[in-house]
Coordinates of N, CA and C and ligand atoms in Angstrom, one line a residue:
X1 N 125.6 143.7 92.5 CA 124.9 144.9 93.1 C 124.3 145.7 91.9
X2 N 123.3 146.4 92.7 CA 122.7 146.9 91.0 C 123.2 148.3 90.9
X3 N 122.6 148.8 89.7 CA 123.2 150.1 89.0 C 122.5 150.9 89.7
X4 N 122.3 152.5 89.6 CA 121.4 153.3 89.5 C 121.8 153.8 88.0
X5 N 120.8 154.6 87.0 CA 120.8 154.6 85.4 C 120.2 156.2 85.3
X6 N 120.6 157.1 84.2 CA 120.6 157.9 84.6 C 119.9 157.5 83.0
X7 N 118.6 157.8 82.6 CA 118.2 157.6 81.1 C 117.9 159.2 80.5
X8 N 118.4 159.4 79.6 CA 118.2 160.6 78.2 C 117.7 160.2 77.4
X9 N 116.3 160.9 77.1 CA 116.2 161.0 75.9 C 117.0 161.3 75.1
X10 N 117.1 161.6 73.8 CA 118.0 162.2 72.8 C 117.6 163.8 72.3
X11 N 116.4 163.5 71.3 CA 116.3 165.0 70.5 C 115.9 165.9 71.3
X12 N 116.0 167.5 71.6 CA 115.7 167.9 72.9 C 116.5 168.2 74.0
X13 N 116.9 166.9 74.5 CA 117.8 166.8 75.9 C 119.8 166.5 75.5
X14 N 119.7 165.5 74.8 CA 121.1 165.2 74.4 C 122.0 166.3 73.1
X15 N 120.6 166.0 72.3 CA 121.0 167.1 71.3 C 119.8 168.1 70.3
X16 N 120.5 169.1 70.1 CA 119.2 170.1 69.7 C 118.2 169.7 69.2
X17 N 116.9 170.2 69.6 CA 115.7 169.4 68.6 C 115.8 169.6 67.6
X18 N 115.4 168.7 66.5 CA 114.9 169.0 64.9 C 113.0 169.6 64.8
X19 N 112.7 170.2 66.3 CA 111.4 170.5 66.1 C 110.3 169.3 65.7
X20 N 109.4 169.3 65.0 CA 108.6 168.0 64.5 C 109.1 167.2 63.3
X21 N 110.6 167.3 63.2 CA 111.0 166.6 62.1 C 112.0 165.7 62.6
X22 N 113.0 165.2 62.1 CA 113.7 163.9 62.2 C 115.4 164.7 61.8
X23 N 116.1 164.2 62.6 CA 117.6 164.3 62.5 C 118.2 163.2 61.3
X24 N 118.4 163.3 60.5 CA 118.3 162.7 59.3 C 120.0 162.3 58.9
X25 N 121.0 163.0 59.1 CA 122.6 162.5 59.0 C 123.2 163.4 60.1
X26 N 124.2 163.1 59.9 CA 125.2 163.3 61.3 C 125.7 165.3 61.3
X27 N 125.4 165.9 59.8 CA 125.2 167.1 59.8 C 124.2 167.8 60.7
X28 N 122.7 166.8 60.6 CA 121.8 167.8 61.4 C 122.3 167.2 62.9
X29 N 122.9 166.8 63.5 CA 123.3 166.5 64.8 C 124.1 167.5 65.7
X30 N 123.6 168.1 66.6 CA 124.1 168.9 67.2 C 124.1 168.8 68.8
X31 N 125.2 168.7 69.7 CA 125.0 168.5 71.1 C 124.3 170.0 71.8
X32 N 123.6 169.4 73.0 CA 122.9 170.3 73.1 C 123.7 171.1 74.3
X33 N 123.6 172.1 74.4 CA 124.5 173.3 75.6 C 124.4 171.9 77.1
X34 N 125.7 172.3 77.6 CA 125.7 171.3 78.9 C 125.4 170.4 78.3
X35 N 125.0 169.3 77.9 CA 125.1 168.0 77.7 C 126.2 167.4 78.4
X36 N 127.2 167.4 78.0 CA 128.7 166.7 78.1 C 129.1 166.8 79.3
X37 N 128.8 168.1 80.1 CA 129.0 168.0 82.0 C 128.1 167.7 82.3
X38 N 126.9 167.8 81.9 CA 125.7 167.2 82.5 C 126.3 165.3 82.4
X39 N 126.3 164.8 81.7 CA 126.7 163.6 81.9 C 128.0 162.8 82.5
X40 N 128.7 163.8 82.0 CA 130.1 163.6 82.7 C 129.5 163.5 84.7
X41 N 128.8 164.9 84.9 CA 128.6 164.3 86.7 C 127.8 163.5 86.9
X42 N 126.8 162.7 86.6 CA 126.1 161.7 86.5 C 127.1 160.5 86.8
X43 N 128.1 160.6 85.4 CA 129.4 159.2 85.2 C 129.8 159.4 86.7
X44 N 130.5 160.7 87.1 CA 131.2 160.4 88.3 C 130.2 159.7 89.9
X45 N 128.9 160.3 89.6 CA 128.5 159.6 90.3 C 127.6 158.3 90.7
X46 N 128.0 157.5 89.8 CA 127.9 156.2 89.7 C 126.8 155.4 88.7
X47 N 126.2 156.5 87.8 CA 125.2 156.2 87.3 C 125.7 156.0 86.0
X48 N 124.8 154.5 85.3 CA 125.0 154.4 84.5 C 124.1 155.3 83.1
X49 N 124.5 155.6 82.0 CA 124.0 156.1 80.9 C 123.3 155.3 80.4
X50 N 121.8 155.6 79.6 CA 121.5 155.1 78.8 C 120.5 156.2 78.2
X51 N 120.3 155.6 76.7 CA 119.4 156.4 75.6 C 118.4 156.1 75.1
X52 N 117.4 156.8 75.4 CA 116.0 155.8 75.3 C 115.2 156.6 74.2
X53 N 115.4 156.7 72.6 CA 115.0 157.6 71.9 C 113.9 156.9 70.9
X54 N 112.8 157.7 70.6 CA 111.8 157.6 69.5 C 112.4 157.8 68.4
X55 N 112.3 157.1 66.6 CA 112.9 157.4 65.5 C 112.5 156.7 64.4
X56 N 111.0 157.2 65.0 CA 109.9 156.5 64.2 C 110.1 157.2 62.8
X57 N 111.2 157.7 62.2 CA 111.0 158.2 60.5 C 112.0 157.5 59.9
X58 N 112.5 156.2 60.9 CA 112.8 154.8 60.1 C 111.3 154.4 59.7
X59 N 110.5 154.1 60.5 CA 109.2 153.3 60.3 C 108.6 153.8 59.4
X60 N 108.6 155.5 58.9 CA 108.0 155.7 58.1 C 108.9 155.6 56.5
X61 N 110.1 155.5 56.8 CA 111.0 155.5 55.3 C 111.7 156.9 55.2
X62 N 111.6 157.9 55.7 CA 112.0 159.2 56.0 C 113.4 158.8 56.3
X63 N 114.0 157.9 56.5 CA 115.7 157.9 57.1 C 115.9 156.2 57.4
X64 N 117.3 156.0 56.9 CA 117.1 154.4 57.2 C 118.0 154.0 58.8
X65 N 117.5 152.2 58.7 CA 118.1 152.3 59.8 C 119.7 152.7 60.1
X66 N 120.6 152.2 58.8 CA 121.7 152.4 58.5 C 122.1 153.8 59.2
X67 N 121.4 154.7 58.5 CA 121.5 155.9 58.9 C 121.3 156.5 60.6
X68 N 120.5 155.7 61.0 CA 120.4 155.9 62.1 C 121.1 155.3 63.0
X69 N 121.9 154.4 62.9 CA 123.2 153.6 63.6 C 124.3 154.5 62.9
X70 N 124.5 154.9 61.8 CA 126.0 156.5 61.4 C 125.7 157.4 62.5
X71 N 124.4 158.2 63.0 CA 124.6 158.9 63.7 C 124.5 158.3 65.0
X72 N 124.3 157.2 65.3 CA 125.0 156.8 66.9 C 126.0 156.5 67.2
X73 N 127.0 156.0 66.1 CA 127.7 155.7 65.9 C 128.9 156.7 66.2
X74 N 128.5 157.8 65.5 CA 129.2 158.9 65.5 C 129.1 159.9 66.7
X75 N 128.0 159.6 67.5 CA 127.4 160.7 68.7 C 128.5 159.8 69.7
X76 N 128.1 158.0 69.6 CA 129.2 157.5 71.1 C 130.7 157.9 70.8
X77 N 131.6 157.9 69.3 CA 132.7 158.5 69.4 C 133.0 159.9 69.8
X78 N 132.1 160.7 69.9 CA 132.6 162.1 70.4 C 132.3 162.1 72.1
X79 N 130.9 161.2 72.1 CA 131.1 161.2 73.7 C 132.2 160.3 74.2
X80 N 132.7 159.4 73.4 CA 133.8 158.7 73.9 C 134.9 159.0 74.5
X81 N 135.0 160.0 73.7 CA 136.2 161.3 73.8 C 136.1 162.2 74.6
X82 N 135.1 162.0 75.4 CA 134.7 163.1 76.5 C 134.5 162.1 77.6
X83 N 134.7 160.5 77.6 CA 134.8 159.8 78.7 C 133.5 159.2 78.8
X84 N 132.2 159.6 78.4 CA 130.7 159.7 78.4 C 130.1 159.4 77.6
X85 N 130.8 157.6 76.9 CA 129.9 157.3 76.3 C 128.6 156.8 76.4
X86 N 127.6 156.2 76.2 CA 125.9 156.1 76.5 C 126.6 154.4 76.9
X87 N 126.1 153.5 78.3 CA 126.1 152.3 78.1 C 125.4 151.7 77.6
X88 N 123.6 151.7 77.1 CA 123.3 151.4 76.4 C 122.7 152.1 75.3
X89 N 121.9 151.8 74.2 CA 121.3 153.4 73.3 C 119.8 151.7 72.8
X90 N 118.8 152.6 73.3 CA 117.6 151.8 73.3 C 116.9 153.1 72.1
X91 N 116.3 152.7 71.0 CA 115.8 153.3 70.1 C 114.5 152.2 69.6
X92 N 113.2 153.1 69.6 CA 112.3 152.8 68.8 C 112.2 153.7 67.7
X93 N 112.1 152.3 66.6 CA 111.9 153.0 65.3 C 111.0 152.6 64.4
X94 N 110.0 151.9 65.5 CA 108.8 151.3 64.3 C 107.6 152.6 64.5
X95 N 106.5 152.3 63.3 CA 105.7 153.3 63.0 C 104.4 153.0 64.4
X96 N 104.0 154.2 64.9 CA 102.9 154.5 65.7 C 102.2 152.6 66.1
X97 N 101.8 152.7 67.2 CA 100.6 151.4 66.9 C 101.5 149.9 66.0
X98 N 102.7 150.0 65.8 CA 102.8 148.9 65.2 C 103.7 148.0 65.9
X99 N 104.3 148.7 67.3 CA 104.9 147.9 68.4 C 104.5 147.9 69.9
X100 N 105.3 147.4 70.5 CA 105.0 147.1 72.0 C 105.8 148.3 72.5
X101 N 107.1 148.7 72.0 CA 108.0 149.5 72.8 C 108.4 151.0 72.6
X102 N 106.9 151.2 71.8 CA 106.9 153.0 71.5 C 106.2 154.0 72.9
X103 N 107.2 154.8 73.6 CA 106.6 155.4 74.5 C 105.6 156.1 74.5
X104 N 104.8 156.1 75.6 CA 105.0 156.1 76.7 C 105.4 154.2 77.5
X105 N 105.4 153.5 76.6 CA 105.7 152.0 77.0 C 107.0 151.9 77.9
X106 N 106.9 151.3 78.9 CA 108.5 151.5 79.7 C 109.1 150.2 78.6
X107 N 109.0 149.6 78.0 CA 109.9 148.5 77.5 C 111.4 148.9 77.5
X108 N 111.6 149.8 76.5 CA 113.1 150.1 76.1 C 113.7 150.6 77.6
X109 N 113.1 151.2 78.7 CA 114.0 151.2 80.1 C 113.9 149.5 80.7
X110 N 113.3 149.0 80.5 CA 113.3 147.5 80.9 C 114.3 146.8 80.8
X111 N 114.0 146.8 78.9 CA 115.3 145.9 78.5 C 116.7 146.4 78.8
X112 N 116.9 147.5 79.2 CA 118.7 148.8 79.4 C 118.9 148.1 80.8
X113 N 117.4 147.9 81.7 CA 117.7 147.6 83.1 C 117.9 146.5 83.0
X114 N 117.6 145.2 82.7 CA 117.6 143.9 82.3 C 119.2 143.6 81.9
X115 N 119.7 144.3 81.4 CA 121.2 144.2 80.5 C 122.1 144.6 81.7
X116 N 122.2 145.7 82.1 CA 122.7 146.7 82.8 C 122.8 146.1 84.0
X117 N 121.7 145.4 84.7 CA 121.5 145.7 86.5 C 120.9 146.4 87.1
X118 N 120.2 147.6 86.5 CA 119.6 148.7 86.7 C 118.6 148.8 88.1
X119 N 119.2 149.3 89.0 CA 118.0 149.9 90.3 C 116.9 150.7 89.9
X120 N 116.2 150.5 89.3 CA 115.1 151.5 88.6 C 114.7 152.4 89.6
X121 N 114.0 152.0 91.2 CA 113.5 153.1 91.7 C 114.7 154.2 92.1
X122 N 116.2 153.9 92.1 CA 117.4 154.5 92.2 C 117.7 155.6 91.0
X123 N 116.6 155.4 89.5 CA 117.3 155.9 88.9 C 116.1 157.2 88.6
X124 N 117.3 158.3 87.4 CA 116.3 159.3 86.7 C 116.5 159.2 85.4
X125 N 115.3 159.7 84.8 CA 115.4 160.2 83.5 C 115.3 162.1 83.1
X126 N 115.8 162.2 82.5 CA 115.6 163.3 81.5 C 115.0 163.8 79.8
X127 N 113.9 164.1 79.9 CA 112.8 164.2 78.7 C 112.6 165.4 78.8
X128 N 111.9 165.4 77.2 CA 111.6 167.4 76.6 C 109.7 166.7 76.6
X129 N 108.9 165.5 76.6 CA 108.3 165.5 75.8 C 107.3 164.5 77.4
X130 N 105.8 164.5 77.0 CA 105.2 163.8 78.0 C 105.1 162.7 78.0
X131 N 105.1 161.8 76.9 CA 105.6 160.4 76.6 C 107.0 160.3 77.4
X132 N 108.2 161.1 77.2 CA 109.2 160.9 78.3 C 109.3 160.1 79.9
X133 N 108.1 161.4 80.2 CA 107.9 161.6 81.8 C 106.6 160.4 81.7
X134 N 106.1 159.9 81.2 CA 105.0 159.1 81.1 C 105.6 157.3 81.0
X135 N 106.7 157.6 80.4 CA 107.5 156.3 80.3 C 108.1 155.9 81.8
X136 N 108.8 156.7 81.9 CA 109.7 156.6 83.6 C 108.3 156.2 84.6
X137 N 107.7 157.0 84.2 CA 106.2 156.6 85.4 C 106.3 155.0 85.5
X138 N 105.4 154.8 83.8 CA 105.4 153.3 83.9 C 106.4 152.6 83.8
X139 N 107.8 153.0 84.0 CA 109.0 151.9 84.1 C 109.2 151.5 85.7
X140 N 108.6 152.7 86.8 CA 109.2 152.7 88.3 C 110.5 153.3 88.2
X141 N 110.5 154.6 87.3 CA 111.5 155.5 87.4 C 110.7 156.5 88.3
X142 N 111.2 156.9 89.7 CA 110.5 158.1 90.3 C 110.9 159.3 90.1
X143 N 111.9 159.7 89.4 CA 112.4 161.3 89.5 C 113.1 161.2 88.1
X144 N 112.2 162.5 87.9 CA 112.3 162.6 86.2 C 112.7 164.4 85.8
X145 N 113.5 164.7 85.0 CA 113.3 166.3 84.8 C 113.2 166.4 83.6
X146 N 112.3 167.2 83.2 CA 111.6 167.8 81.8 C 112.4 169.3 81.4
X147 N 113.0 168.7 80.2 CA 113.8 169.7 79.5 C 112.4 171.2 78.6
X148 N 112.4 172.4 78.7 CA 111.4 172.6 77.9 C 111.6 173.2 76.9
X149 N 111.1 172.5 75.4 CA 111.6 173.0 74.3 C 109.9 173.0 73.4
X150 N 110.1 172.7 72.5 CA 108.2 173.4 71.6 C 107.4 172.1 72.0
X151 N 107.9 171.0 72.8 CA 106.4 170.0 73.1 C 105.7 171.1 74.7
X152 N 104.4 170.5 74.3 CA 103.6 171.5 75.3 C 104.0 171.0 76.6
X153 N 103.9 171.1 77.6 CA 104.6 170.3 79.0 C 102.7 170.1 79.6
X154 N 102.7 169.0 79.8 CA 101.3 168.7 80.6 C 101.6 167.5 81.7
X155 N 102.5 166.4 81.7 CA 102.3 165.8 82.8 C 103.3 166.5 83.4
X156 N 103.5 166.5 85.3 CA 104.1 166.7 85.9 C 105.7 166.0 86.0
X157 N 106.9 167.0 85.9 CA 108.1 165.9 85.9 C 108.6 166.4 87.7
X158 N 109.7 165.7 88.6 CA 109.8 166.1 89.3 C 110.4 167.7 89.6
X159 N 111.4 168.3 88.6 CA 112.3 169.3 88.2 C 112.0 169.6 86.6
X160 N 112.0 171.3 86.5 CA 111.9 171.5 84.5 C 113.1 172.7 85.2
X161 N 113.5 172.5 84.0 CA 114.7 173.6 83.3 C 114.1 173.8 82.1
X162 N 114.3 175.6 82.0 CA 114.4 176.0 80.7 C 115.5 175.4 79.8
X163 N 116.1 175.3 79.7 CA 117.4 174.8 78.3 C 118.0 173.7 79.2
X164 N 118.6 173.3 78.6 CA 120.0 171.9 79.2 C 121.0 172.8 79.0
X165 N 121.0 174.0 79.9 CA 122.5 174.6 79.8 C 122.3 174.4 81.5
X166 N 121.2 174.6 82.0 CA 121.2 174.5 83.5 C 120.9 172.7 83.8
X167 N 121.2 171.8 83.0 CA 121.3 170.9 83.8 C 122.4 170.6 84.5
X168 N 123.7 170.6 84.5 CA 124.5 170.6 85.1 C 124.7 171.3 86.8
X169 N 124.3 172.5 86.9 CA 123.9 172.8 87.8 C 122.6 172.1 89.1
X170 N 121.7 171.8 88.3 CA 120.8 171.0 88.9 C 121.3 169.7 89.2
X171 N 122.1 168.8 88.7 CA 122.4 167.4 88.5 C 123.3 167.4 89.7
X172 N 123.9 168.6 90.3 CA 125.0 168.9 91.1 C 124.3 168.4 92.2
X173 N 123.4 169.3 92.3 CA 122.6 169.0 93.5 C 121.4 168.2 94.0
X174 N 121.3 167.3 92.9 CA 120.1 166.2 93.2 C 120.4 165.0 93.1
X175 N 121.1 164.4 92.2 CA 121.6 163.7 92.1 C 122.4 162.5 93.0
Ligands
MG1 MG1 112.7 164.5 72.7
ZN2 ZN1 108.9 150.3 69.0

């Protein structure tokens, strides 16, 4: 039987933005308000996790990949610990124009569903950014909520919250 998948972005939604810069070691990593109940009721209700994150300042040399597997590494041990770790963590990290699977491309929700079992029209995502809500489109993800932090908001998501302190509350009831 298939999943339903609840997909996060990361910088923004999971954990505080770095604004137009790159999360670089496990010091700049910070969970974002609600996160951890926000996913935790998701877990309970049957959805699986995944991480569908941009980190393209591998591609540019700005952070390696090494680096960027320490802090996932380190992000699933604390969610672990909270019962909520990510089933899968889908990351592009090549430079603009030099792949198939830089969003808005649904690839990286394909391949999570492909692995997973994933019900795609069953599932949601959560994004700060229009590439986010533009990915879920083209993956056959229908219900999407836009986190709003400094990207400008232009495509339509189905739900926006000001901060991820109120997704928990929302997720209570839509879900
Ligand atoms: Mg983001
Ligand atoms: Zn890519």
């Amino acid at each position: 039987m298939l999943r339903k998948a609840l997909f996060l972005d990361r910088d923004g939604v999971v954990n505080v933005s770095p604004g137009d810069g790159y999360v670089l070691d496990w010091r700049g990593f910070r969970f974002a308000d609600g996160i951890f109940e926000a996913m935790k009721i998701a877990r309970e209700r049957g959805y699986a996790l995944v991480l569908v994150t941009s980190q393209q300042g591998v591609g540019k040399g700005v952070m390696t990949q090494a680096a960027l597997d320490d802090i996932h590494q380190r992000m699933q041990s604390e969610l672990a610990a909270q019962g909520i770790a990510f089933d899968a963590i889908e990351a592009c990290t090549h430079l603009a124009g030099t792949c198939d699977c830089r969003k808005p491309s649904p690839l990286m929700i394909e391949h999570a569903a492909a692995g997973l079992e994933i019900d795609l029209a069953a599932s949601w995502l959560i994004g700060d950014h229009d590439r986010d809500i533009q990915m879920a489109a083209n993956a056959g993800v229908p219900r999407t909520i836009r986190v709003l932090t400094h990207h400008e908001p232009q495509t339509a998501a189905t739900h926006t919250v000001a901060s991820t302190s109120e997704l928990p509350d929302l997720l209570r009831r839509v879900l």
